[in-house]
Amino acid sequence: MAYRAPLAEFRFILDQVVPLAPVAATDRFAEATGETVEAILTEAARMCDEVMAPLQRAGDLHPARLENGVVRASPGFAEGYRAIAEGGWVGLAADPAQGGMGLPQTLNVAVNDMMSGACLALQLNPLLTQGQIEALEHHASPELQALYLPKLISGEWSGTMNLTEPQAGSDVGALRTRAEPKGDGTYAVTGQKIFISWGDSDVTANVCHLVLARLPDAAPGTKGISLFMVPKYLPDAQGRPGQANALKVVSLEHKMGLHGSPTCVMAFEGATGWLVGEPNKGMAAMFTMMNNARLAVGVQGIGVAEAAYQKALAYAADRRQMGPILDHADVRRMLAGMKADIFAARCIALSCAVATDLARATDDGDCAARAAFLTPIAKAFGTDVGMAVSDTGVQVHGGMGFVEETGAAQFYRDVRVTAIYEGTNGIQAMDLVGRKMMDEGRAAFRLLQEVQDEAAAARARLPDLAGDVWAATETLREATEALLRTAPQDRFAGAVPYLRAFARVLGGHFHLKAALAEGAAGPRGALARVYIRRLLPQHSALLAEAAAGADDLYALSGEDLAA
């Protein structure tokens, strides 16, 4: 079965569960009418089904390759990228003044979900460009914006971000790349970066690198980092790609998956760059791009989970062992759990996007705080679901899932990295219990109160499900109050299970809303029962782990762990 974008699912969620209507009611997003939303989703689904999905296997079987210093894309990727660019999908949420559509980020999330399910390796290219667009919109000079944004938004040029170095992974402050002033307003950027997705390709006319580097005499650590625009080709007087810059692709990484997405080792050898934002304020500018990317990466996990689920479901319906294996209780358990988790993760991501849009349109501080709070949950849970559903998809296929020709294993190989890049899921969890709790938990408690209030209101119609959601939320509230009293090391030791528990409760909330919207007598009510009765109870064990502290972990020495 070929991938089909879940168009009906997005229509239902954005209408009934995570409504887009409050966003469309703002002046900023007034053009996001029902008719426009329907047209956008329908056309994006068509492009994903007809253009991108057929490239999924080609990218895996015929990886991007480095030839004579130039990266050659997988067969069909150039044509697929052209369809993305010409359709305006790169600039869907970008500033109309620079050629974007100016539509809500929520719609962009929905489109990226569909594109990720169709072909994640190709979708990575425009996703990175979208993050760069946002960083330039917020931090670049008017001159840089005027030169780069129209080209990036149109898809004529593509964008990357260059953070990681061989000795500096998540510890960005340890980077050594340097930038020397050239006396003409530009800088000579020298250093090596690794893990640069789509660091080069032949599908766009120019590749624009945002590079973190140190100015001379900069302070150590993250406080001394600046951000630079370093294009592959230096724009000429007319803004066209001109002379080649002093940078090159050293090699391509040999990866577990995502073979169609070239991951480059980049060398900058006195390459000409332009400062983006203020000196020594590069991390603030890069975090604009990274925060955009964190939600987008969570959505990547969800999109791949959808594709893996669709493939597993089709196989279970066709494969016969004492009748279709779809009729076997354990296979039914796996498929129902997959579908329930995808719905929960998708609603969390869309809820984060709606909060982001409302914050931008209204300057509402509570909406901004909610968007910030939900971002690490959306990233970590979305990618966890991507891995779990893809893994279960292999299990549904049985032995055939372990055979590459079926394509079931590719989903797991491709999605596995999403839990690692843009901040590992452990870093997301520590951000949730650390920085996101610096408001004494106000954003968390506001969200929990909303969930409990809606569960209480639902008791008259769905007493069993509503009662379970209310009770789980109360347990999470108590755990959050206890978390705020713990020492940082104990808090970090329990961060991952705490984030997972929070996501579990939010999933129950959204499933309850879906069941109520349907009337509780149809398949959404049945799926809500699967989630609330089988998956939501996991929150208790997760919160018990979250409260365990760190003493037992550090009671084991390094020698003990090696014994």
Coordinates of C-alpha atoms in Angstrom, one line a residue, residues 298-505:
G298 CA 8.7 16.1 16.5
V299 CA 6.4 16.3 13.6
Q300 CA 8.8 14.3 11.5
G301 CA 8.5 11.5 13.9
I302 CA 4.7 11.6 13.7
G303 CA 4.7 11.7 9.9
V304 CA 7.0 8.6 9.7
A305 CA 4.8 6.9 12.4
E306 CA 1.8 7.5 10.1
A307 CA 3.5 5.9 7.1
A308 CA 4.8 2.9 9.1
Y309 CA 1.3 2.4 10.6
Q310 CA -0.3 2.5 7.1
K311 CA 2.1 -0.1 5.8
A312 CA 1.6 -2.3 8.8
L313 CA -2.1 -2.1 8.6
A314 CA -2.2 -3.0 4.9
Y315 CA 0.1 -6.0 5.5
A316 CA -2.0 -7.2 8.4
A317 CA -5.1 -7.0 6.3
D318 CA -3.5 -9.0 3.4
R319 CA -1.4 -11.5 5.3
R320 CA -3.2 -14.7 6.1
Q321 CA -2.4 -17.1 8.9
M322 CA -5.5 -18.9 10.1
G323 CA -7.4 -15.9 8.5
P324 CA -6.1 -12.4 8.1
I325 CA -3.6 -11.6 10.9
L326 CA -5.5 -8.4 11.4
D327 CA -8.1 -10.6 13.2
H328 CA -5.5 -11.8 15.7
A329 CA -5.9 -10.2 19.1
D330 CA -2.2 -9.3 19.6
V331 CA -1.9 -7.8 16.1
R332 CA -5.1 -5.8 16.8
R333 CA -3.5 -4.7 20.0
M334 CA -0.4 -3.4 18.2
L335 CA -2.2 -1.6 15.5
A336 CA -4.7 0.0 17.9
G337 CA -1.9 1.2 20.1
M338 CA 0.0 2.6 17.1
K339 CA -3.0 4.5 15.9
A340 CA -3.8 5.8 19.4
D341 CA -0.3 7.1 20.0
I342 CA -0.1 8.8 16.6
F343 CA -3.3 10.7 17.3
A344 CA -2.0 11.8 20.7
A345 CA 1.4 13.0 19.4
R346 CA -0.2 14.8 16.5
C347 CA -2.6 16.7 18.7
I348 CA 0.2 17.7 21.1
A349 CA 2.2 19.1 18.1
L350 CA -0.7 20.9 16.7
S351 CA -1.6 22.4 20.1
C352 CA 2.0 23.7 20.4
A353 CA 1.7 25.2 16.9
V354 CA -1.7 26.9 17.7
A355 CA -0.2 28.4 20.9
T356 CA 2.7 29.7 18.8
D357 CA 0.4 31.3 16.3
L358 CA -1.8 32.9 19.0
A359 CA 1.3 34.3 20.7
R360 CA 2.5 35.8 17.5
A361 CA -0.8 37.2 16.5
T362 CA -1.9 38.6 19.9
D363 CA 1.4 39.1 22.0
D364 CA -0.3 37.0 24.7
G365 CA 2.3 36.0 27.2
D366 CA 0.3 33.0 28.4
C367 CA 0.2 31.6 24.8
A368 CA 3.9 32.2 24.4
A369 CA 4.6 30.4 27.7
R370 CA 2.4 27.5 26.6
A371 CA 4.1 27.2 23.2
A372 CA 7.5 27.1 25.0
F373 CA 6.3 24.5 27.5
L374 CA 4.9 22.2 24.8
T375 CA 7.9 22.4 22.5
P376 CA 10.1 19.9 24.3
I377 CA 7.1 17.6 24.8
A378 CA 6.1 17.7 21.2
K379 CA 9.7 17.1 20.0
A380 CA 10.5 14.2 22.4
F381 CA 7.1 12.5 22.4
G382 CA 6.6 12.9 18.7
T383 CA 10.0 11.3 17.9
D384 CA 9.5 8.6 20.6
V385 CA 6.2 7.7 18.9
G386 CA 7.9 7.7 15.5
M387 CA 10.5 5.1 16.8
A388 CA 8.0 3.0 18.7
V389 CA 5.4 2.8 15.9
S390 CA 8.1 2.1 13.3
D391 CA 9.5 -0.7 15.5
T392 CA 6.0 -2.1 16.1
G393 CA 5.4 -1.9 12.4
V394 CA 8.3 -4.3 11.8
Q395 CA 6.8 -6.6 14.4
V396 CA 3.5 -6.6 12.7
H397 CA 5.2 -7.7 9.5
G398 CA 6.9 -10.6 11.4
G399 CA 9.9 -12.1 9.6
M400 CA 9.1 -10.0 6.5
G401 CA 9.6 -6.9 8.5
F402 CA 13.3 -7.9 8.9
V403 CA 13.6 -8.2 5.2
E404 CA 14.6 -4.9 3.6
E405 CA 12.6 -5.5 0.4
T406 CA 9.3 -4.9 2.3
G407 CA 10.4 -1.4 3.3
A408 CA 9.1 -1.7 6.8
A409 CA 12.5 -1.5 8.4
Q410 CA 13.4 1.7 6.5
F411 CA 10.9 3.7 8.6
Y412 CA 12.7 2.8 11.8
R413 CA 16.1 3.4 10.3
D414 CA 15.1 6.7 9.0
V415 CA 13.3 8.0 12.0
R416 CA 15.8 6.8 14.7
V417 CA 17.9 10.0 14.3
T418 CA 15.0 12.3 15.1
A419 CA 15.4 11.5 18.8
I420 CA 19.0 12.6 18.6
Y421 CA 19.2 15.7 16.4
E422 CA 18.0 19.2 17.4
G423 CA 18.7 18.4 21.0
T424 CA 18.4 14.8 22.2
N425 CA 15.2 13.8 23.8
G426 CA 17.0 13.7 27.2
I427 CA 18.0 17.3 26.6
Q428 CA 14.4 18.1 25.8
A429 CA 13.3 16.5 29.1
M430 CA 15.9 18.4 31.1
D431 CA 14.7 21.7 29.4
L432 CA 11.1 20.8 30.4
V433 CA 11.9 20.2 34.1
G434 CA 14.6 23.0 34.2
R435 CA 14.2 26.1 32.2
K436 CA 10.5 25.6 31.5
M437 CA 9.8 25.3 35.2
M438 CA 11.6 28.5 36.1
D439 CA 8.2 30.2 36.3
E440 CA 7.5 28.1 39.3
G441 CA 5.4 25.8 37.2
R442 CA 2.8 28.3 36.2
A443 CA 2.6 27.3 32.5
A444 CA 2.4 23.6 33.6
F445 CA -0.3 24.2 36.1
R446 CA -2.4 26.4 33.8
L447 CA -2.3 23.6 31.2
L448 CA -3.2 20.9 33.8
Q449 CA -6.1 23.0 35.1
E450 CA -7.5 23.3 31.6
V451 CA -7.3 19.5 31.2
Q452 CA -8.9 18.8 34.5
D453 CA -11.7 21.4 33.9
E454 CA -12.5 19.8 30.6
A455 CA -12.4 16.3 32.0
A456 CA -14.8 17.4 34.8
A457 CA -17.2 18.8 32.3
A458 CA -17.1 15.6 30.3
R459 CA -18.1 13.4 33.2
A460 CA -21.8 13.7 32.5
R461 CA -21.3 12.2 29.0
L462 CA -18.3 9.9 29.4
P463 CA -17.9 9.2 33.1
D464 CA -15.5 6.4 32.9
L465 CA -13.1 7.9 30.4
A466 CA -13.4 11.4 31.9
G467 CA -12.8 10.2 35.4
D468 CA -9.6 8.4 34.4
V469 CA -8.3 11.5 32.6
W470 CA -9.1 13.7 35.6
A471 CA -7.5 11.3 38.1
A472 CA -4.3 11.0 35.9
T473 CA -4.1 14.8 35.7
E474 CA -4.4 15.1 39.4
T475 CA -1.6 12.6 39.9
L476 CA 0.5 14.6 37.5
R477 CA -0.3 17.9 39.3
E478 CA 1.0 16.4 42.6
A479 CA 4.1 15.0 40.9
T480 CA 4.8 18.5 39.4
E481 CA 4.5 20.1 42.8
A482 CA 6.9 17.6 44.2
L483 CA 9.3 18.0 41.2
L484 CA 9.6 21.7 42.0
R485 CA 10.8 20.9 45.4
T486 CA 13.6 18.6 44.3
A487 CA 17.3 19.3 43.7
P488 CA 18.4 19.8 40.1
Q489 CA 20.3 16.4 39.9
D490 CA 17.3 14.5 41.2
R491 CA 15.0 16.5 38.8
F492 CA 17.2 15.7 35.8
A493 CA 17.4 12.0 36.7
G494 CA 13.6 11.8 36.4
A495 CA 13.2 14.2 33.5
V496 CA 12.6 11.7 30.7
P497 CA 9.9 9.7 32.5
Y498 CA 8.3 13.0 33.7
L499 CA 8.1 14.3 30.1
R500 CA 6.7 11.0 28.9
A501 CA 4.0 11.0 31.7
F502 CA 3.0 14.6 30.8
A503 CA 2.6 13.5 27.2
R504 CA 0.6 10.5 28.2
V505 CA -1.9 12.7 30.2

